[in-house]
Coordinates of C-alpha atoms and ligand atoms in Angstrom, one line a residue:
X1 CA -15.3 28.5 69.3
X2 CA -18.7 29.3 70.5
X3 CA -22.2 29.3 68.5
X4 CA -24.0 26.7 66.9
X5 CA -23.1 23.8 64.7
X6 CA -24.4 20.7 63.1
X7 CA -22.7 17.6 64.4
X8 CA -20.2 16.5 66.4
X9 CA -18.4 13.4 65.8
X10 CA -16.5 12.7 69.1
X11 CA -13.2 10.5 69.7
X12 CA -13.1 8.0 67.3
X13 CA -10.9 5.3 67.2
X14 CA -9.9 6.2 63.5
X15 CA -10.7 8.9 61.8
X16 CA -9.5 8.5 58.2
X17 CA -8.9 11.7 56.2
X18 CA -7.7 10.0 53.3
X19 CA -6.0 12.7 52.4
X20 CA -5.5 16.4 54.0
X21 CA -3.6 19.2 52.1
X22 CA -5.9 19.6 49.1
X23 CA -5.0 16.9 46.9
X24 CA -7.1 16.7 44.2
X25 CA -6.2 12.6 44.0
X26 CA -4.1 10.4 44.9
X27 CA -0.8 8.7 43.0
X28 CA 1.8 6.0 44.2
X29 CA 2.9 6.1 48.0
X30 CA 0.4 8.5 48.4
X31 CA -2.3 6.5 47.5
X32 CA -1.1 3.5 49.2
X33 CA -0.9 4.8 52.4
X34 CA -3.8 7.6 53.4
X35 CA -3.6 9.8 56.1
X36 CA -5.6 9.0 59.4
X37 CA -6.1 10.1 62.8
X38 CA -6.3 8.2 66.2
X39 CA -8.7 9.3 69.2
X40 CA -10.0 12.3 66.7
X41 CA -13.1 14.4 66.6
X42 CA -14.9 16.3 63.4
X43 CA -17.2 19.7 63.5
X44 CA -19.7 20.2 60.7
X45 CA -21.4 23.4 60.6
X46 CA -25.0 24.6 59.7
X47 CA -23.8 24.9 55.9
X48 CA -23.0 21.4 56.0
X49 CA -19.4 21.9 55.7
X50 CA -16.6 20.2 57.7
X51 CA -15.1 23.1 60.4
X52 CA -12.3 21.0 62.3
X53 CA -11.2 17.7 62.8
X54 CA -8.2 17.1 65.1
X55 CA -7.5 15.3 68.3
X56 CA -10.3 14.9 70.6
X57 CA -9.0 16.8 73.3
X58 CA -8.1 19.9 71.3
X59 CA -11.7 19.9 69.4
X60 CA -13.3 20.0 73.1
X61 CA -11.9 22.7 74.3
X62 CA -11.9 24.5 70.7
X63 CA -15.7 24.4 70.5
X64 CA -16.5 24.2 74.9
X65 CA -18.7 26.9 74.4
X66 CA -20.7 25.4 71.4
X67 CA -23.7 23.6 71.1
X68 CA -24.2 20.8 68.4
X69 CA -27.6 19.7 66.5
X70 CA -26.8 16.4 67.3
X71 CA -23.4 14.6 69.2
X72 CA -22.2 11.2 68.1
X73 CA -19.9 9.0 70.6
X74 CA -17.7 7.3 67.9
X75 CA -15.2 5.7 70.9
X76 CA -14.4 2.4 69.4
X77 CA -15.6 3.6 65.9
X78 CA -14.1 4.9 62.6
X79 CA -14.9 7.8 60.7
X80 CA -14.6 7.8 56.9
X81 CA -14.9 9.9 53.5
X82 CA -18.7 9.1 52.4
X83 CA -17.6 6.7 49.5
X84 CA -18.2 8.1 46.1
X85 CA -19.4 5.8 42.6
X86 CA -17.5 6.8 39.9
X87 CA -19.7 4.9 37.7
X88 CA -23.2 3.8 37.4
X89 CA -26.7 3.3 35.3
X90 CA -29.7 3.7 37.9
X91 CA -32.5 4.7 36.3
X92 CA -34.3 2.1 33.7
X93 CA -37.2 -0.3 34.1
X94 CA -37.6 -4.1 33.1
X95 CA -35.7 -6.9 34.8
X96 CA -32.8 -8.8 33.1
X97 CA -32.3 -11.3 35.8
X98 CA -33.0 -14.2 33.0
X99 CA -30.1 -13.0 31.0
X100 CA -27.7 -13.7 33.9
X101 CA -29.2 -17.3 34.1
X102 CA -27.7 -16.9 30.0
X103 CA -24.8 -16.2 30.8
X104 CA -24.3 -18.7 33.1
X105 CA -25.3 -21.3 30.6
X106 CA -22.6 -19.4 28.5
X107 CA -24.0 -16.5 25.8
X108 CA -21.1 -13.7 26.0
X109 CA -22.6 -10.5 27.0
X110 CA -22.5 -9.2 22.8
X111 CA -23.9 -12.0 21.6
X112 CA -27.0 -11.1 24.1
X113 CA -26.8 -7.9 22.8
X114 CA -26.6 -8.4 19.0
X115 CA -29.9 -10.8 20.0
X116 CA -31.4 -7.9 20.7
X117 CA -31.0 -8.3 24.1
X118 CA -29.1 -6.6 27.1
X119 CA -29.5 -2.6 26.2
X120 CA -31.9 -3.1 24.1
X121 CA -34.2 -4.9 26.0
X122 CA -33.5 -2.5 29.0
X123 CA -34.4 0.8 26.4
X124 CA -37.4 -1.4 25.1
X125 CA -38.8 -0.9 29.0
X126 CA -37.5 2.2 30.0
X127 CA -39.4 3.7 26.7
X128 CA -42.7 2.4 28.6
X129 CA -42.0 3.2 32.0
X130 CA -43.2 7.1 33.1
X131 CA -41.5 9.2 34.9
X132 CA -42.6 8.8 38.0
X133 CA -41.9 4.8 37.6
X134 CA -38.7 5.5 36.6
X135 CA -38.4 8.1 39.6
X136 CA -39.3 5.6 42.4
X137 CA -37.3 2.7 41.0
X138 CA -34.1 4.9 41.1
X139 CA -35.1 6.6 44.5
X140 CA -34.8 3.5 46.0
X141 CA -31.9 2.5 44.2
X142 CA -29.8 5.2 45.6
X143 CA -30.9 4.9 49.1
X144 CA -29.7 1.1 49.0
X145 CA -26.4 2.8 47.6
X146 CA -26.4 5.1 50.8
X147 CA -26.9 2.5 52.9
X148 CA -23.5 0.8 51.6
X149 CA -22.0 4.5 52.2
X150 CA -22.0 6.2 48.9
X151 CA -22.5 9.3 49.2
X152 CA -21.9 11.0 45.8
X153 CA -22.8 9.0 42.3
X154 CA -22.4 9.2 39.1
X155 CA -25.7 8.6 37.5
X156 CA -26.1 8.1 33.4
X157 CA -28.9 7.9 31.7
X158 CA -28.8 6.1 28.0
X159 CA -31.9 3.9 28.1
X160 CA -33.6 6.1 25.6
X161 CA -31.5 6.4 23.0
X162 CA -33.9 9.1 21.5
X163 CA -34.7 12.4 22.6
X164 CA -37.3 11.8 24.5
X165 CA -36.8 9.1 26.4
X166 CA -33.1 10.3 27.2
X167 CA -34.7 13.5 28.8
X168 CA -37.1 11.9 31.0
X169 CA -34.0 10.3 32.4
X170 CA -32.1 13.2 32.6
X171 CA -35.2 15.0 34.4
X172 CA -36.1 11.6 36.7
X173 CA -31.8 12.3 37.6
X174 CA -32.6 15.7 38.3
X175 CA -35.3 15.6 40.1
X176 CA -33.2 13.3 42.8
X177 CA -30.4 15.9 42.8
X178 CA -33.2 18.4 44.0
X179 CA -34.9 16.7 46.9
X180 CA -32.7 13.6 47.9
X181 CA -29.8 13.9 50.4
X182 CA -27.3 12.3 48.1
X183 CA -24.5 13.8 46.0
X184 CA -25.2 12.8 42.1
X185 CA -23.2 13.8 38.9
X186 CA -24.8 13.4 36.1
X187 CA -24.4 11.8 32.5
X188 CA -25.5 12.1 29.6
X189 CA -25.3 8.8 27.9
X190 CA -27.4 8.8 24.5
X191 CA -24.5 6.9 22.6
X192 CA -25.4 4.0 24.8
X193 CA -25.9 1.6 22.2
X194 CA -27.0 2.1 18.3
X195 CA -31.0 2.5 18.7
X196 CA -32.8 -0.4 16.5
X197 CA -33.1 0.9 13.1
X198 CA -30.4 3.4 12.9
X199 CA -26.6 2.9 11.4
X200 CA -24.0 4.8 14.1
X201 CA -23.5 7.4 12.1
X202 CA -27.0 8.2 11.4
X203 CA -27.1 7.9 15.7
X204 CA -24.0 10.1 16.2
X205 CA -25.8 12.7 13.9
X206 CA -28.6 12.8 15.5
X207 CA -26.7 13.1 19.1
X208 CA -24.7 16.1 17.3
X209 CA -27.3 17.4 15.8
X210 CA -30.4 17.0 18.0
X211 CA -29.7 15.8 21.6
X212 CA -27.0 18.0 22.6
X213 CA -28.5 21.0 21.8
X214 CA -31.4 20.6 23.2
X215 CA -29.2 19.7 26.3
X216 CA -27.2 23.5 26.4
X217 CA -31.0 24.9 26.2
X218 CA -32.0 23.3 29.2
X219 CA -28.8 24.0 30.9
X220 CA -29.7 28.0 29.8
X221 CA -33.0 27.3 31.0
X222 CA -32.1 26.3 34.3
X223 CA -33.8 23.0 34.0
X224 CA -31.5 20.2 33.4
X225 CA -27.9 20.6 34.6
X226 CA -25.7 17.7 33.4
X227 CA -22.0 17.3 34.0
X228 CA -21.0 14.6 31.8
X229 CA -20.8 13.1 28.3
X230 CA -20.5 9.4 28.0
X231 CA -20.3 7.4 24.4
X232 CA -20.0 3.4 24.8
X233 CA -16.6 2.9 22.5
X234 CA -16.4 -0.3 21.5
X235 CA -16.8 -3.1 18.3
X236 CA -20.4 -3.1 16.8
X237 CA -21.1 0.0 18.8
X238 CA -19.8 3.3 18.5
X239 CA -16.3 3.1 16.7
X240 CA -13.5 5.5 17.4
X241 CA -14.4 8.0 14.8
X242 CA -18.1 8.4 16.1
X243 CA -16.8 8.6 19.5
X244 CA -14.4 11.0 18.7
X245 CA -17.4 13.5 17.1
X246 CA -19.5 12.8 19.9
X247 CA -17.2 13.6 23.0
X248 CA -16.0 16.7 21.2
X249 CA -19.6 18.1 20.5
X250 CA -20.3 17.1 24.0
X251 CA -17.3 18.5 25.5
X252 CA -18.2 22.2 23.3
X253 CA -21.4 22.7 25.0
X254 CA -19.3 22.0 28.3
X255 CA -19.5 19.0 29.4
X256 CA -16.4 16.9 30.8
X257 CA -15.8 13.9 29.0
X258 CA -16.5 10.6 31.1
X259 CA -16.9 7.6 28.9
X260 CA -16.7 3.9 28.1
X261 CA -13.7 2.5 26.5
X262 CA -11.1 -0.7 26.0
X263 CA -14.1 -2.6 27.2
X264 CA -14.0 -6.0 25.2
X265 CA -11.9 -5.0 22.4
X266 CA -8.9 -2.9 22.5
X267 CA -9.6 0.5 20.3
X268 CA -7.6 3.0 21.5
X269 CA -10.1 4.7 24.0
X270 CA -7.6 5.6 26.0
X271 CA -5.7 6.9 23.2
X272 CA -8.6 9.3 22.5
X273 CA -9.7 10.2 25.8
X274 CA -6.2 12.0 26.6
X275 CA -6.1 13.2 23.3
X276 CA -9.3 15.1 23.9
X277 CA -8.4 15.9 27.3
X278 CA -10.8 13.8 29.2
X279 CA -11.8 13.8 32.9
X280 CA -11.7 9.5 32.8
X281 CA -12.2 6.5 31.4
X282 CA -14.4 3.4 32.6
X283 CA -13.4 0.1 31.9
X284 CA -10.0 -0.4 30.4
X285 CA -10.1 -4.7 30.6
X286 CA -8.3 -3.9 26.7
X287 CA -6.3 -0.9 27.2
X288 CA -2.5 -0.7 25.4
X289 CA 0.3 0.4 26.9
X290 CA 0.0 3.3 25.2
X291 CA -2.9 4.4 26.2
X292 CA -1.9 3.5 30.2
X293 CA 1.2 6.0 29.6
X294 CA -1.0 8.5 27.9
X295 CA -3.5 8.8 30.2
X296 CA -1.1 8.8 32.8
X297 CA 0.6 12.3 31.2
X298 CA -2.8 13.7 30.4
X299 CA -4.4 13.4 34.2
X300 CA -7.1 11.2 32.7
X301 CA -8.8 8.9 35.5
X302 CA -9.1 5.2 35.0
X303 CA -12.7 3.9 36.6
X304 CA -12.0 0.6 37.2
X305 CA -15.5 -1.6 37.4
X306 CA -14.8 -4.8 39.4
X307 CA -18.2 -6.0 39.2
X308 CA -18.5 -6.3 35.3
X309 CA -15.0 -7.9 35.4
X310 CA -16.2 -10.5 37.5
X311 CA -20.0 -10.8 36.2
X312 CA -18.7 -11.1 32.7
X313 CA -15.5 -13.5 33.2
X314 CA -13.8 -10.7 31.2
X315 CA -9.8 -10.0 32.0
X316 CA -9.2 -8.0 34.6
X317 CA -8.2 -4.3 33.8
X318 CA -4.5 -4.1 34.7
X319 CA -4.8 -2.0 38.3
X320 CA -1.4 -2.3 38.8
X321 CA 0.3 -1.3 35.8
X322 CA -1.5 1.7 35.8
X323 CA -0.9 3.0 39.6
X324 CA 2.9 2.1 38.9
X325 CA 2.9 4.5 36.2
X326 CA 0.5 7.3 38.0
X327 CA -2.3 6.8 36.2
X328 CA -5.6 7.9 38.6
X329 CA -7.0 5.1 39.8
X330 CA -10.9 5.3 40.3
X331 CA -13.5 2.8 41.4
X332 CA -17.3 2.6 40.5
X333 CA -20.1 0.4 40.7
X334 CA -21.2 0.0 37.7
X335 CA -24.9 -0.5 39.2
X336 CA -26.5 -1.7 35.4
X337 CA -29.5 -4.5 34.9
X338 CA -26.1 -7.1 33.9
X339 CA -24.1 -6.0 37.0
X340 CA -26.6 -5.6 39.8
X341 CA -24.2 -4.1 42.9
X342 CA -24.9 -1.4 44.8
X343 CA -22.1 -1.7 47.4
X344 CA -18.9 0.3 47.0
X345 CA -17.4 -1.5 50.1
X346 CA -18.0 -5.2 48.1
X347 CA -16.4 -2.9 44.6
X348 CA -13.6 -2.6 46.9
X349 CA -13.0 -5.8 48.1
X350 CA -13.4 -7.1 44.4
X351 CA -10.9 -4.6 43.5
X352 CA -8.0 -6.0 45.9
X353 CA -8.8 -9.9 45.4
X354 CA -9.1 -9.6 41.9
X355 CA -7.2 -6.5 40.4
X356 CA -4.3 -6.5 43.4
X357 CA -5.3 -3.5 44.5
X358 CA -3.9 -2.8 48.5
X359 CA -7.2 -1.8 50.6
X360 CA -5.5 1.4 51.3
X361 CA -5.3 1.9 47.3
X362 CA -8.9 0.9 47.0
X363 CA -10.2 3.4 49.7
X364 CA -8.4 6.6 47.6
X365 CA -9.8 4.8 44.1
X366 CA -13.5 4.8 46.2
X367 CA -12.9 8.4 47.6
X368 CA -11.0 11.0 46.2
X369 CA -10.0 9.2 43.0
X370 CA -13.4 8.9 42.3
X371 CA -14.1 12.2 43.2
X372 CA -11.7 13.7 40.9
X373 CA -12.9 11.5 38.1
X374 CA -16.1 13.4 38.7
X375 CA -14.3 16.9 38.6
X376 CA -15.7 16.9 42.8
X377 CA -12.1 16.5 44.9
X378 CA -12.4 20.3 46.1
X379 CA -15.4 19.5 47.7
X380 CA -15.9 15.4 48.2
X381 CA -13.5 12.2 48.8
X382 CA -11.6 13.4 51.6
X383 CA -11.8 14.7 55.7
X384 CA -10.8 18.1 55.4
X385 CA -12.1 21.0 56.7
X386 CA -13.9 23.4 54.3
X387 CA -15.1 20.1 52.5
X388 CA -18.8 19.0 52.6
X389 CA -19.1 16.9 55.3
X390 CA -20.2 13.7 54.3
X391 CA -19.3 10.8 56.6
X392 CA -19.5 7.1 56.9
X393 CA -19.0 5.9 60.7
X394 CA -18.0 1.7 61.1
X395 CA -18.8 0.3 64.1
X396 CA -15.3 -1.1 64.0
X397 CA -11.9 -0.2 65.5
X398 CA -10.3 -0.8 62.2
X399 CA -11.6 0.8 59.1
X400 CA -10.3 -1.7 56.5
X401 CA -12.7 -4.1 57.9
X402 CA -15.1 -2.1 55.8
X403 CA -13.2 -4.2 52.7
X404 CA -12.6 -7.2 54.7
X405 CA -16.0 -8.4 55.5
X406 CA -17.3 -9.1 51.9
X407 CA -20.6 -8.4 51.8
X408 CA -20.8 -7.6 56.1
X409 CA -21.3 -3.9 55.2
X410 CA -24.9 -3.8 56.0
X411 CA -23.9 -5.1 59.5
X412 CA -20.9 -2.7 59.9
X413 CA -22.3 0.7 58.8
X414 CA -23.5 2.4 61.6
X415 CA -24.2 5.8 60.2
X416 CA -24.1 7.3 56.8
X417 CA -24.0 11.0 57.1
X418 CA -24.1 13.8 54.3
X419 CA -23.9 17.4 54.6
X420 CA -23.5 16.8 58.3
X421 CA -26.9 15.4 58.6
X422 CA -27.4 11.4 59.9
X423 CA -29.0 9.9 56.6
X424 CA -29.1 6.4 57.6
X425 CA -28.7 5.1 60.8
X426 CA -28.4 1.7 61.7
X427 CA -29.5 0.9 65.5
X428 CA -28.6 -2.7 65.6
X429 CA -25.5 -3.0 64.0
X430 CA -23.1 -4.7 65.7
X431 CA -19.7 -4.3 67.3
X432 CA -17.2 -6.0 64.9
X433 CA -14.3 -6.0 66.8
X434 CA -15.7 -8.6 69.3
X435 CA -17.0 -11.2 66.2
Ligands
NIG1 N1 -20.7 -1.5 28.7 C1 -21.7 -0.7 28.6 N2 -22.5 -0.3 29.6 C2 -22.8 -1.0 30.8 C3 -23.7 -2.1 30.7 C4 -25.1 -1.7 30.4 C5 -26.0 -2.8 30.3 O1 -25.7 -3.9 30.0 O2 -27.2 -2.5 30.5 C6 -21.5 -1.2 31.6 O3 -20.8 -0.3 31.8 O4 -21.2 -2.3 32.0
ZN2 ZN1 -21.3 1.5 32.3

């Protein structure tokens, strides 16, 4: 095939495709064992999209009269999905680092928060910080993501809590989906937390009656696009009812329904989020069996958040249970002032130490899981041609030491690459395989 394309990725030692006959996720066998190739190439054109992978051999002499924007040798390498985060809270100001040292000496993550602390403190800042704060904190943030290999996030806002200070979250969101090279689907997350001074109801009104829609007028306007409706379910926060009036106003005005639920309490989240037919559900440490087996018939994704599991001490959300009865598994971050962790590959790892999670499971809940979770699998979490090539390249013959090697990630990611073009190289990483 002659004519001019975007990269070449030649002859690597893996290439894993995850999966490669549309799947919109993963279940079961399927998940535990994704497909890969050995001694493979990958074509992505000038639209960014992936236009062949296959053996080596047959890609060179399918495209020998081609010419490439830029050719990566990837002998001794291993191709990946870019990784996606199902799950995280990027854009706020003010630094919590001495609550961790309180939660060390003991205070339970509410008991911060009924202080007045946690969320609250994190909205008191965000209130001061401008946009263009706010903008440069988060720009960062997701490059440091990148660099791990995420390549689509999920990005709330819900540090305002009022109008205002929810839509200059939304807009700072925005504006990185504009000019960064990073995937991002948005959230709306205004039932974050009951704002000082308000009962929930009187919160949930105003969400019903205020925020959401001055949301579908921006959407009409063409100046905010948001994907997602989020709402915090949980004891002292929003209870089931509010939560219930939220998600459906949310999901009226078209938005999927992505939200927080079983956290620290059971309440029948998942109950509610298959009722209402929701996309998925973070958290789960509480879920009932019930709600496993209805959001298992309902196509409902579980995010499973191993860093707040671990940061918190809480009981681990039951991984297993739910991929033996076909719920979606899904992995995120959960990047948040109390669960600082930008690094899908250490999410991962966490995931399989401490939720039993196989590494292949863990690469389809941190790929097209995740994608799906995000309503993205026809375009993101896989190899497959027509999908938008972004690419994570390990200078390692085996792919799972991108799991293996807690925290080795930064040495191990050679290139992260989205759309077809290199947006992070890294010149001096080294060859695993020999250490
Ligand atoms: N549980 C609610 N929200 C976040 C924590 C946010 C915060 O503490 O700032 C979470 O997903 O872990
Ligand atoms: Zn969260």
């Amino acid at each position: 095939m002659a004519g001019r394309h975007r990269l070449l990725l030649e002859n690597a030692q893996q290439l894993v495709l995850v999966c490669g006959r549309g799947e919109e996720y993963l279940l079961r066998e399927a998940a535990a064992s994704p497909a890969l190739l050995r001694g493979a190439s990958l074509v992505v054109g000038l639209d960014g999209c992936i236009k062949a992978v296959g053996p080596a051999d047959v890609i060179r002499s399918q495209f020998s009269g081609a010419t490439f924007e830029r050719i990566i040798d990837c002998s001794g390498k291993c191709v990946l999905p870019g990784l996606v985060d199902a799950h995280t809270h990027p854009v706020w100001a003010g630094d919590r680092v001495h609550e961790f040292a309180m939660k060390l000496a003991g205070a339970s993550y509410m008991e911060i928060h009924q202080a007045g602390g946690g969320i609250h403190f994190t909205v008191e800042h965000t209130r001061k910080a401008t946009e263009e704060e706010l903008f440069n904190t988060f720009k960062h943030r997701l490059e440091r993501m990148r660099r791990a290999g995420s390549t689509l996030v999920e990005c709330k806002s819900g540090y305002g809590l009022n109008l205002e200070t929810e839509l200059k979250m939304l807009r700072v969101i925005e504006r990185a989906k504009q000019s960064m090279d990073i995937g991002i689907s948005s959230t709306y997350c205004g039932a974050h937390s009951v704002p000082k001074g308000k009962t929930a109801t009187e919160a949930t009104d105003d969400i019903i009656n205020n925020h959401l829609p001055k949301l579908k007028e921006l959407k009409l306007s063409g100046e905010i696009h948001v994907n997602n409706i989020d709402v915090f379910c949980e004891k002292g926060v929003f209870d089931l009812e509010s939560t219930r009036r939220i998600l459906q106003a949310g999901k009226d005005i078209g938005l999927q329904i992505n939200f927080h639920g079983d956290e620290l309490h059971p309440m029948k989240s998942a109950e509610l989020g298959a009722e209402l037919g929701a996309r998925a559900i973070s958290h789960l440490e509480e879920v009932s069996d019930e709600g496993i087996t209805a959001m298992a018939r309902a196509k409902c994704a579980a995010v499973l958040l191993p860093t707040t599991a671990y940061m918190l001490r809480l009981k681990q959300p039951q991984a297993r249970k739910m991929l033996e009865e076909g719920v979606i598994v899904a992995l995120g971050s959960d990047f948040n002032p109390n669960a600082y962790c930008f690094s899908m590959p250490m999410v991962m790892h966490l995931a399989c130490v401490n939720m039993k999670m196989s590494m292949n499971e863990a690469l389809a809940a941190a790929t097209i899981n995740a994608a799906y979770a995000l309503g993205k699998s026809d375009t993101h979490g896989s190899i497959e041609t027509g999908k938008q090539g972004d690419l994570v390249i390990i200078n390692s013959s085996r792919w799972e030491h991108l799991i293996y090697q807690f925290g080795g990630h930064e040495a191990l990611i050679n290139y992260v690459i989205v759309k077809g073009k290199v947006v992070y190289e890294n010149e001096s990483c080294e060859t695993m395989s020999s250490y």
